mmCIF file of C-alpha atoms in Angstrom:
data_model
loop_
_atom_site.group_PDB
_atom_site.id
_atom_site.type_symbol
_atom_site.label_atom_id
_atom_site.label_comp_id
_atom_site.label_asym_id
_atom_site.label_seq_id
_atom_site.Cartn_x
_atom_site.Cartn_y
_atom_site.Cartn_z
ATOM 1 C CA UNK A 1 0.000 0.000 0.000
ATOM 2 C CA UNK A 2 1.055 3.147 -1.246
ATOM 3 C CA UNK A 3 1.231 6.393 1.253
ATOM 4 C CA UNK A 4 0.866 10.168 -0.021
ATOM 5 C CA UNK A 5 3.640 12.512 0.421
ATOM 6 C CA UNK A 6 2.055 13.862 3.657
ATOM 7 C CA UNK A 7 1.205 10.513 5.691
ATOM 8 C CA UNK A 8 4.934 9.251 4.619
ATOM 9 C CA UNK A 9 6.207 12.447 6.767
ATOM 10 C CA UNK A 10 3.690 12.139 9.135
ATOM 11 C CA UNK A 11 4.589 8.568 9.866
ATOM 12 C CA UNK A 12 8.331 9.617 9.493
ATOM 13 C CA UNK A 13 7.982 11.482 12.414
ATOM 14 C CA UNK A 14 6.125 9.262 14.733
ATOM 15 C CA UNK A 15 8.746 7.222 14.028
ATOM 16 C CA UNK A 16 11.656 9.574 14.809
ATOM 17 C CA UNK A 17 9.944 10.305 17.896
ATOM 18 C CA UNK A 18 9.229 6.837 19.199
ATOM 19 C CA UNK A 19 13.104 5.777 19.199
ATOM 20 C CA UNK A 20 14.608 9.710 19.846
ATOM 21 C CA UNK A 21 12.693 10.700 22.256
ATOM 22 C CA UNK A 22 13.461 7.748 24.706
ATOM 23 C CA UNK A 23 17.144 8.005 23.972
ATOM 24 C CA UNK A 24 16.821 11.936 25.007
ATOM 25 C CA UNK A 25 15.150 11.239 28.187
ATOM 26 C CA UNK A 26 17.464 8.676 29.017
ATOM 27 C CA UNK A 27 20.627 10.544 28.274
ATOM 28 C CA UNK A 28 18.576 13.506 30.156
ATOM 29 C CA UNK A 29 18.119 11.079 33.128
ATOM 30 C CA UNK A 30 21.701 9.646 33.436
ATOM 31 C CA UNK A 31 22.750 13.516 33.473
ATOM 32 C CA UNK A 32 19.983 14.701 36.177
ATOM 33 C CA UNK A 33 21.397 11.248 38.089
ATOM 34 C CA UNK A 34 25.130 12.106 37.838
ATOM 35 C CA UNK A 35 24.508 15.732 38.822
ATOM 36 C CA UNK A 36 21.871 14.336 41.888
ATOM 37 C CA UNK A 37 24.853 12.248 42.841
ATOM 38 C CA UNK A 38 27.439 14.976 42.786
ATOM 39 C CA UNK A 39 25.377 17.075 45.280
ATOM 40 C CA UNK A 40 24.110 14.286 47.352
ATOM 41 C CA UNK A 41 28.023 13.844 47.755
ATOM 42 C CA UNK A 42 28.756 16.971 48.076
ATOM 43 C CA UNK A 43 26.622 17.624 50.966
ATOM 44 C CA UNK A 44 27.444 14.211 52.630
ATOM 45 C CA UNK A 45 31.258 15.126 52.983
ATOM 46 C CA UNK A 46 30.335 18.691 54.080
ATOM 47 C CA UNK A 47 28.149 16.577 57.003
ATOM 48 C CA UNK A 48 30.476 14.617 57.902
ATOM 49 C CA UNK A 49 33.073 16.901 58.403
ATOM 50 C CA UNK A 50 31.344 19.337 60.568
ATOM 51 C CA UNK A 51 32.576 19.672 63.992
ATOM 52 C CA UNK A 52 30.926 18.488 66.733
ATOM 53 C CA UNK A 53 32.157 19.073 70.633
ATOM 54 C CA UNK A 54 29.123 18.085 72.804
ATOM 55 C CA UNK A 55 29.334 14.410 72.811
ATOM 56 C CA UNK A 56 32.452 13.828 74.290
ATOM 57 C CA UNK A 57 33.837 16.835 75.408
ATOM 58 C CA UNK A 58 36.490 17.408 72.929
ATOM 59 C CA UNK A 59 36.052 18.789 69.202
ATOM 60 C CA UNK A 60 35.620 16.072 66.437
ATOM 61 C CA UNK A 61 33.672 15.311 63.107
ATOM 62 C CA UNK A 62 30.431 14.332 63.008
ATOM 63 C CA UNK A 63 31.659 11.127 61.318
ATOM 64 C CA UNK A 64 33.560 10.001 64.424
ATOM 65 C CA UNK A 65 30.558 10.855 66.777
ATOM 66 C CA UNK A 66 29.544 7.978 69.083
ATOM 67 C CA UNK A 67 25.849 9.102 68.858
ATOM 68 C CA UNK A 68 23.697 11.197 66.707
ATOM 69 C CA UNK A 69 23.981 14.532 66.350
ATOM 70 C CA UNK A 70 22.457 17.337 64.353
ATOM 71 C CA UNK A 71 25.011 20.832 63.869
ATOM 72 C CA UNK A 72 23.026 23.714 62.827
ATOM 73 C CA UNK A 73 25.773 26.280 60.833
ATOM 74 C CA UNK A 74 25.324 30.186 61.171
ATOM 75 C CA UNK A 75 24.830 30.180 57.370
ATOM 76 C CA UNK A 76 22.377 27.682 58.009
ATOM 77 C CA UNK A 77 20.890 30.599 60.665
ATOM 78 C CA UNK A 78 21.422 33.075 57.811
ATOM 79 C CA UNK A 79 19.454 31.408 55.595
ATOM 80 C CA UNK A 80 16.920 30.620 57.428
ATOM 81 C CA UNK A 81 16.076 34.338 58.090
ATOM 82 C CA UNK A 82 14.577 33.431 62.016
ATOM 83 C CA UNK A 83 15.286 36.038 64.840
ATOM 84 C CA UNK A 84 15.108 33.883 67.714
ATOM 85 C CA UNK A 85 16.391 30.592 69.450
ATOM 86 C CA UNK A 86 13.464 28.529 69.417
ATOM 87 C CA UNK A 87 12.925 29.341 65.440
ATOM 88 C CA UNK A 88 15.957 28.192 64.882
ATOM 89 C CA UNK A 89 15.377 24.991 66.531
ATOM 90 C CA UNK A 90 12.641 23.979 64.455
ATOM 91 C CA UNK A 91 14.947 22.917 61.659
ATOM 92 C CA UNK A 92 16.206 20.370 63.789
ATOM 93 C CA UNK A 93 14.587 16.823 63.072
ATOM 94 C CA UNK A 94 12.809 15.139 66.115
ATOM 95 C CA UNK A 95 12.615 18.466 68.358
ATOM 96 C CA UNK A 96 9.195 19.493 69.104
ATOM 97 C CA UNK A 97 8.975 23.319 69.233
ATOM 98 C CA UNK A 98 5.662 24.884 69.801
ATOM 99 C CA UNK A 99 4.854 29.002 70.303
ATOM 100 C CA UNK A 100 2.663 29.615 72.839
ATOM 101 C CA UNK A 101 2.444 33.451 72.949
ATOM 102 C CA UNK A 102 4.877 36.369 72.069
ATOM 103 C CA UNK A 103 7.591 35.415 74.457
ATOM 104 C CA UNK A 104 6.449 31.752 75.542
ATOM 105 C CA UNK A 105 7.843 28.609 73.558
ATOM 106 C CA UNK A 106 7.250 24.712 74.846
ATOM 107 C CA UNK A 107 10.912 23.688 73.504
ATOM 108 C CA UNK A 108 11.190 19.664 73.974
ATOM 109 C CA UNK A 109 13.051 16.500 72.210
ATOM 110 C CA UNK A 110 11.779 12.742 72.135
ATOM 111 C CA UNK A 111 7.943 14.183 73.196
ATOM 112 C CA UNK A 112 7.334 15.265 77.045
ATOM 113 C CA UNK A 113 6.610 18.628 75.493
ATOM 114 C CA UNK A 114 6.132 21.542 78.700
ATOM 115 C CA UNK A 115 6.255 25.257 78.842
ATOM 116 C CA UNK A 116 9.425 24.437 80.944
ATOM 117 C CA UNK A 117 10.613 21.441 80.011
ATOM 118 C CA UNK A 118 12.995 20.015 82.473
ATOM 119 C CA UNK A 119 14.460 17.314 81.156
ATOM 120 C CA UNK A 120 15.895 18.535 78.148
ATOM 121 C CA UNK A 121 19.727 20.288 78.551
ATOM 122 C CA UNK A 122 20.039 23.537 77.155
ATOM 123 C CA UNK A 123 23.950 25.361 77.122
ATOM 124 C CA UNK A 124 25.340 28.636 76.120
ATOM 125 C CA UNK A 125 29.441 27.951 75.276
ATOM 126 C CA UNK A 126 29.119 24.656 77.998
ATOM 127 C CA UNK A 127 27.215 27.326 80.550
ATOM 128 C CA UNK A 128 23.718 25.674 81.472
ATOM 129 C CA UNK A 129 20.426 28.096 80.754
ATOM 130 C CA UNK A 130 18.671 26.083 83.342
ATOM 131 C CA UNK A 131 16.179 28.164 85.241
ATOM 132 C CA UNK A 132 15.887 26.726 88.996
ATOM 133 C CA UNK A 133 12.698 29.142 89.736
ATOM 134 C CA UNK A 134 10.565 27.728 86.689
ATOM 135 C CA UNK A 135 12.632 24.323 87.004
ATOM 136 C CA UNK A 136 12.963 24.829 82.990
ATOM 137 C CA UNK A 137 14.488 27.235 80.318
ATOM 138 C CA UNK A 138 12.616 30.255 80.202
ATOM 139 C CA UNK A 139 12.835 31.092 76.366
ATOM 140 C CA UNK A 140 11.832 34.700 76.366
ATOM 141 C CA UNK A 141 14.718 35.572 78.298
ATOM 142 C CA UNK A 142 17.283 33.926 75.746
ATOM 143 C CA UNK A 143 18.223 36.436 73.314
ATOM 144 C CA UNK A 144 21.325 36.556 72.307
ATOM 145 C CA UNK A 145 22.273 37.939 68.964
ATOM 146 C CA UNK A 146 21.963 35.198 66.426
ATOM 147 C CA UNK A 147 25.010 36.670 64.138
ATOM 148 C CA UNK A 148 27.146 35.673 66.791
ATOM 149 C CA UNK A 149 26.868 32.130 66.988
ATOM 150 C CA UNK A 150 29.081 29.811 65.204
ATOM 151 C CA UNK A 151 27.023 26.683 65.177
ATOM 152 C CA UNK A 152 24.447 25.048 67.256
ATOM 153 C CA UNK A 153 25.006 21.437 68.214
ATOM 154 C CA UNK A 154 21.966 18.931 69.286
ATOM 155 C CA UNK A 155 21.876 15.465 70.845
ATOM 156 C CA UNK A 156 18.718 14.109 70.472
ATOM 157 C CA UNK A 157 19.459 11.214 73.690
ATOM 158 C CA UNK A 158 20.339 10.260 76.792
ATOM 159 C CA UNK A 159 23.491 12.693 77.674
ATOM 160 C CA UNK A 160 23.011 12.680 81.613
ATOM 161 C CA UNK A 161 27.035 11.015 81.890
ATOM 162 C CA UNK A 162 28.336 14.426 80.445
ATOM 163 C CA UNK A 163 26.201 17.296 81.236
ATOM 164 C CA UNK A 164 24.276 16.300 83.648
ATOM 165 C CA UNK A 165 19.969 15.214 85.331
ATOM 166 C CA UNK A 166 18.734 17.329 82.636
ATOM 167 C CA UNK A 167 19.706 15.872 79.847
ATOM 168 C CA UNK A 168 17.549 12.643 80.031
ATOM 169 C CA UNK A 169 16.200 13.529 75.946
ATOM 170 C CA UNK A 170 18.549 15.453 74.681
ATOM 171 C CA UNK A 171 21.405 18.425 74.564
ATOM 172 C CA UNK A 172 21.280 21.414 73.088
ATOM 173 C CA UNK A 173 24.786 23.315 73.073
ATOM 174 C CA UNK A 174 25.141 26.955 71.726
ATOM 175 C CA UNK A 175 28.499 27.591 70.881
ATOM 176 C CA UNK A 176 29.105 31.355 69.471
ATOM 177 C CA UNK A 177 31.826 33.218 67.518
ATOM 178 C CA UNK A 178 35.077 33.671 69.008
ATOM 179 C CA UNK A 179 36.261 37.530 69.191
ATOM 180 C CA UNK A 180 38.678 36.487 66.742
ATOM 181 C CA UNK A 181 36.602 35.511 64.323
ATOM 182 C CA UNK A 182 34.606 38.703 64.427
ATOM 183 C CA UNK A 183 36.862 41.364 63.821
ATOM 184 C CA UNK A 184 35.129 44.650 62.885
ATOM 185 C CA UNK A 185 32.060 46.713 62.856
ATOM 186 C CA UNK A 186 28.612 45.016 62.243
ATOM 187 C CA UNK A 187 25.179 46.616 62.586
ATOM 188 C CA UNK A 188 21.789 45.003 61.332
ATOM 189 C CA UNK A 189 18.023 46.168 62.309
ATOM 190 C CA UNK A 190 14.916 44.997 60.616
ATOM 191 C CA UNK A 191 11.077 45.900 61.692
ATOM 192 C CA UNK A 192 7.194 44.454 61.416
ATOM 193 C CA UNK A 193 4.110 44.020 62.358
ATOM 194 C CA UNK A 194 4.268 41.372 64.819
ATOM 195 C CA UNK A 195 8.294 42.200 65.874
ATOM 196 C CA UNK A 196 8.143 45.660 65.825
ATOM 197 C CA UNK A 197 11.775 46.484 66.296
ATOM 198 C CA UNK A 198 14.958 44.454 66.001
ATOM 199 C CA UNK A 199 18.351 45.139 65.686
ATOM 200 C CA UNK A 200 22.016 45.143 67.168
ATOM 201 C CA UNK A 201 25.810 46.350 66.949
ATOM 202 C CA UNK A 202 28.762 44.426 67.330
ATOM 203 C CA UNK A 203 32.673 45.724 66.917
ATOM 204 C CA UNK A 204 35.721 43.453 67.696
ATOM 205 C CA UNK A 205 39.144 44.341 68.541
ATOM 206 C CA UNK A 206 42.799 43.096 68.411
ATOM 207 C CA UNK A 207 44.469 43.899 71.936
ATOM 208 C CA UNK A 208 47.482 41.831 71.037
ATOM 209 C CA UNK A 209 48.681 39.011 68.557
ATOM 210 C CA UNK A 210 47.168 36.738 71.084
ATOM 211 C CA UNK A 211 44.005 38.438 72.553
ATOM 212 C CA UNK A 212 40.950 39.388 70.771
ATOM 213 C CA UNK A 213 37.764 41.088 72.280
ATOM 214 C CA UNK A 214 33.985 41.887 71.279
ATOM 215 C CA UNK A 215 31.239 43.513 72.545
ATOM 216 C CA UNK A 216 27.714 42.928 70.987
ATOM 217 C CA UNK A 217 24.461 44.576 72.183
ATOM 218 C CA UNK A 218 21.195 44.091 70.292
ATOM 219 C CA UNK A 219 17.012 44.227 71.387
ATOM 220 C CA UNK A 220 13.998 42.963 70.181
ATOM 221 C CA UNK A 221 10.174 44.402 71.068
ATOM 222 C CA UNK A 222 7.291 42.397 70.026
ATOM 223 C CA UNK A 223 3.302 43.171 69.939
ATOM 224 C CA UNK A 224 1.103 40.992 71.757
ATOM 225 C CA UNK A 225 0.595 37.507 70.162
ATOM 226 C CA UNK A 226 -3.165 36.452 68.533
ATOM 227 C CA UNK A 227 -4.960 34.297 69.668
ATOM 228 C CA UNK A 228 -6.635 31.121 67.584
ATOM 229 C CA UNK A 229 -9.828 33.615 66.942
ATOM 230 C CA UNK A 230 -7.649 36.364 65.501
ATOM 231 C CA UNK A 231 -8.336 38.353 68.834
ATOM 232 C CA UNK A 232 -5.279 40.229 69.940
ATOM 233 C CA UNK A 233 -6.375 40.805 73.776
ATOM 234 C CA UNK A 234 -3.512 38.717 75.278
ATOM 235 C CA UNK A 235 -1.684 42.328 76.150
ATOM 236 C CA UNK A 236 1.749 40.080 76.090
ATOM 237 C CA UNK A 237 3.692 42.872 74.154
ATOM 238 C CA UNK A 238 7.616 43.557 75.692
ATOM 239 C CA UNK A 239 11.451 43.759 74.983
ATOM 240 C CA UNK A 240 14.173 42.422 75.454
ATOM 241 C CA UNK A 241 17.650 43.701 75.556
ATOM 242 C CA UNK A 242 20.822 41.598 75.711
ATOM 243 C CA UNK A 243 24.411 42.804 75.967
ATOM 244 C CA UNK A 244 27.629 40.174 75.536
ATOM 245 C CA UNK A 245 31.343 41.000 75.984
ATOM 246 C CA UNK A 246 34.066 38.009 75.340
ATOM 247 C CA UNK A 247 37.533 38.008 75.611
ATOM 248 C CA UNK A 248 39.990 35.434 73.866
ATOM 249 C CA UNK A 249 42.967 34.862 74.387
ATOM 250 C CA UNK A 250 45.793 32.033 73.079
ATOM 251 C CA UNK A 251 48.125 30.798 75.976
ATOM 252 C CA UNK A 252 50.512 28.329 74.248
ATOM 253 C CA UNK A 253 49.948 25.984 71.604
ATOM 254 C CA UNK A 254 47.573 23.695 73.343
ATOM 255 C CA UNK A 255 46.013 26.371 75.939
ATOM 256 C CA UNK A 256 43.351 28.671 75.241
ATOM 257 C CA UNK A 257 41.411 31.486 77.797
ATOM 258 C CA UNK A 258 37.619 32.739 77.068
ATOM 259 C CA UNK A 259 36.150 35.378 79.467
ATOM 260 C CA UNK A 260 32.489 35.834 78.896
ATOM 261 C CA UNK A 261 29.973 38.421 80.516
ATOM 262 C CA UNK A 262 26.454 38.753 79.645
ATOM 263 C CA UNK A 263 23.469 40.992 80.927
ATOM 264 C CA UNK A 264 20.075 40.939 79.849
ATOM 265 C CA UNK A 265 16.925 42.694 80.469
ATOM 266 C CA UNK A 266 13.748 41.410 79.869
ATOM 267 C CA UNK A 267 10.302 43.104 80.432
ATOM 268 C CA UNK A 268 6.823 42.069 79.867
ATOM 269 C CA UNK A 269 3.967 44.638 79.988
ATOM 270 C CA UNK A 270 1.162 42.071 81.061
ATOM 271 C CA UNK A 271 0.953 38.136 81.782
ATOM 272 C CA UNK A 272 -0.615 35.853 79.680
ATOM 273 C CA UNK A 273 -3.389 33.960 80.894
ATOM 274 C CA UNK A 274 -6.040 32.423 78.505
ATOM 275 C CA UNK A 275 -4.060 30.020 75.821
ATOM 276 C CA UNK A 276 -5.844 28.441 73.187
ATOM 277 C CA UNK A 277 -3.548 27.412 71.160
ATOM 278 C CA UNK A 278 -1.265 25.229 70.257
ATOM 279 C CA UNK A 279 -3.208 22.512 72.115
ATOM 280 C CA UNK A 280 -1.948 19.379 73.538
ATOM 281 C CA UNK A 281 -0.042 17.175 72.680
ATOM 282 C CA UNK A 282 2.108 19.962 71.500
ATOM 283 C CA UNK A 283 2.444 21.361 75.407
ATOM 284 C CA UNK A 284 1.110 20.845 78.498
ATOM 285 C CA UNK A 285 1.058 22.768 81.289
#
């Protein structure tokens, strides 16, 4: 049988484009594959090779960890565009982080979610957080300026053998910048509706070949959270101001000093009472 002109070209190219087409998509696919592969790599090696210092006390990659450990990065922080500890956690896999108003956050690993969670370790540069009057962390009073911290390391576990009772479900260690590493001027601010006002300074400075220093002082003033009904009647509005000075300083070649002060001021311009949300399980109280 005989086919005109136009069903010959017509067929032509069904033909063309039942064996091309397949060999595209497959050549397409191996190079999508060998490019996946070259990130998933890539991102493994960077991973690995993260340092980690909370599991046994001394600094070594995650690789060589004897438990699991999640680092949060400060570009990690950076990109995440947060502007508070507890945000910040919620990147973390297995950590239960739930706002309860403006200032409040139930912060918890491995469940047993509470406004004050007790049995969860939280650290500053190895200095506990641990509240003894709330028997908890009080979140709204930890503010410290998020460009200063280096990396944030998490032990979702048992821990109790180095740090302590509270770390029955996990560790949370905070380990900021050293005044070396944060040489300079740096000032940052940023405003909305909820966070009204936010911002802070920083400047380092050389004292010798061997000593470094930094000051950093930065606030934060919030309007009162909303409740699940879109009422705004909880009058938690307040600020916060936090002010950090550290002092490094290299002794020998295996001997290092840090000096760290800190004062904060934190004020609340009424209590919140009636919560209606986030809802259990999420927090208990």
């Amino acid at each position: 049988m005989s086919l005109s002109p136009m069903r010959y070209t017509a067929t032509l190219i069904l033909f063309l484009h039942a064996f091309a087409l397949p060999a595209l998509c497959a050549e397409s696919s191996a190079a999508d594959i060998e490019s996946a592969d070259d990130l998933l790599r890539l991102s493994w090696e960077e991973l690995t090779e993260l340092d980690v210092s909370s599991l046994s006390r001394q600094t070594q990659s995650v690789k060589n960890s004897p438990a699991a450990a999640f680092v949060i990065t400060s570009e990690d922080i950076r990109r995440a565009g947060v502007s508070s500890l507890p945000e910040v956690l919620r990147m973390v896999p297995g950590m239960n982080v739930a706002k309860i108003n403006a200032w409040n956050w139930a912060v918890s690993a491995r469940g047993f979610n509470d406004l004050y969670a007790n049995k969860l370790q939280v650290m500053i540069d190895g200095r506990s957080i641990y509240d003894p009057l709330v028997s908890g962390v009080y979140w709204g009073q930890q503010n410290p300026s998020l460009q200063d911290i280096e990396r944030i390391e998490v032990l979702r576990g048992p821990s109790g053998s180095l740090w302590g009772a509270n770390a029955v479900n996990g560790t949370i260690n905070i380990i900021t910048r050293s005044a070396k590493d944060t040489q300079g001027g740096l000032l940052y601010g940023g405003g909305g509706t909820e966070e009204q006002g936010f911002g802070g300074i920083r400047y380092g400075g050389k004292l010798s070949d061997s000593t470094f220093l930094r000051g950093t002082v930065n606030g934060i003033g919030r309007d009162a959270s909303i409740d699940s009904s879109g009422n705004r009647g909880t009058h938690d509005y307040g600020d916060a101001q936090n002010g950090n000075l550290r002092l490094d300083s290299r002794l020998g070649d295996h001997d290092q000093l840090m000096l760290e002060a800190n004062l904060s001021r934190y004020r609340l311009h009424g209590y919140f009472i009636g919560i209606t949300s986030p809802t259990p399980p999420l927090w208990r109280q």
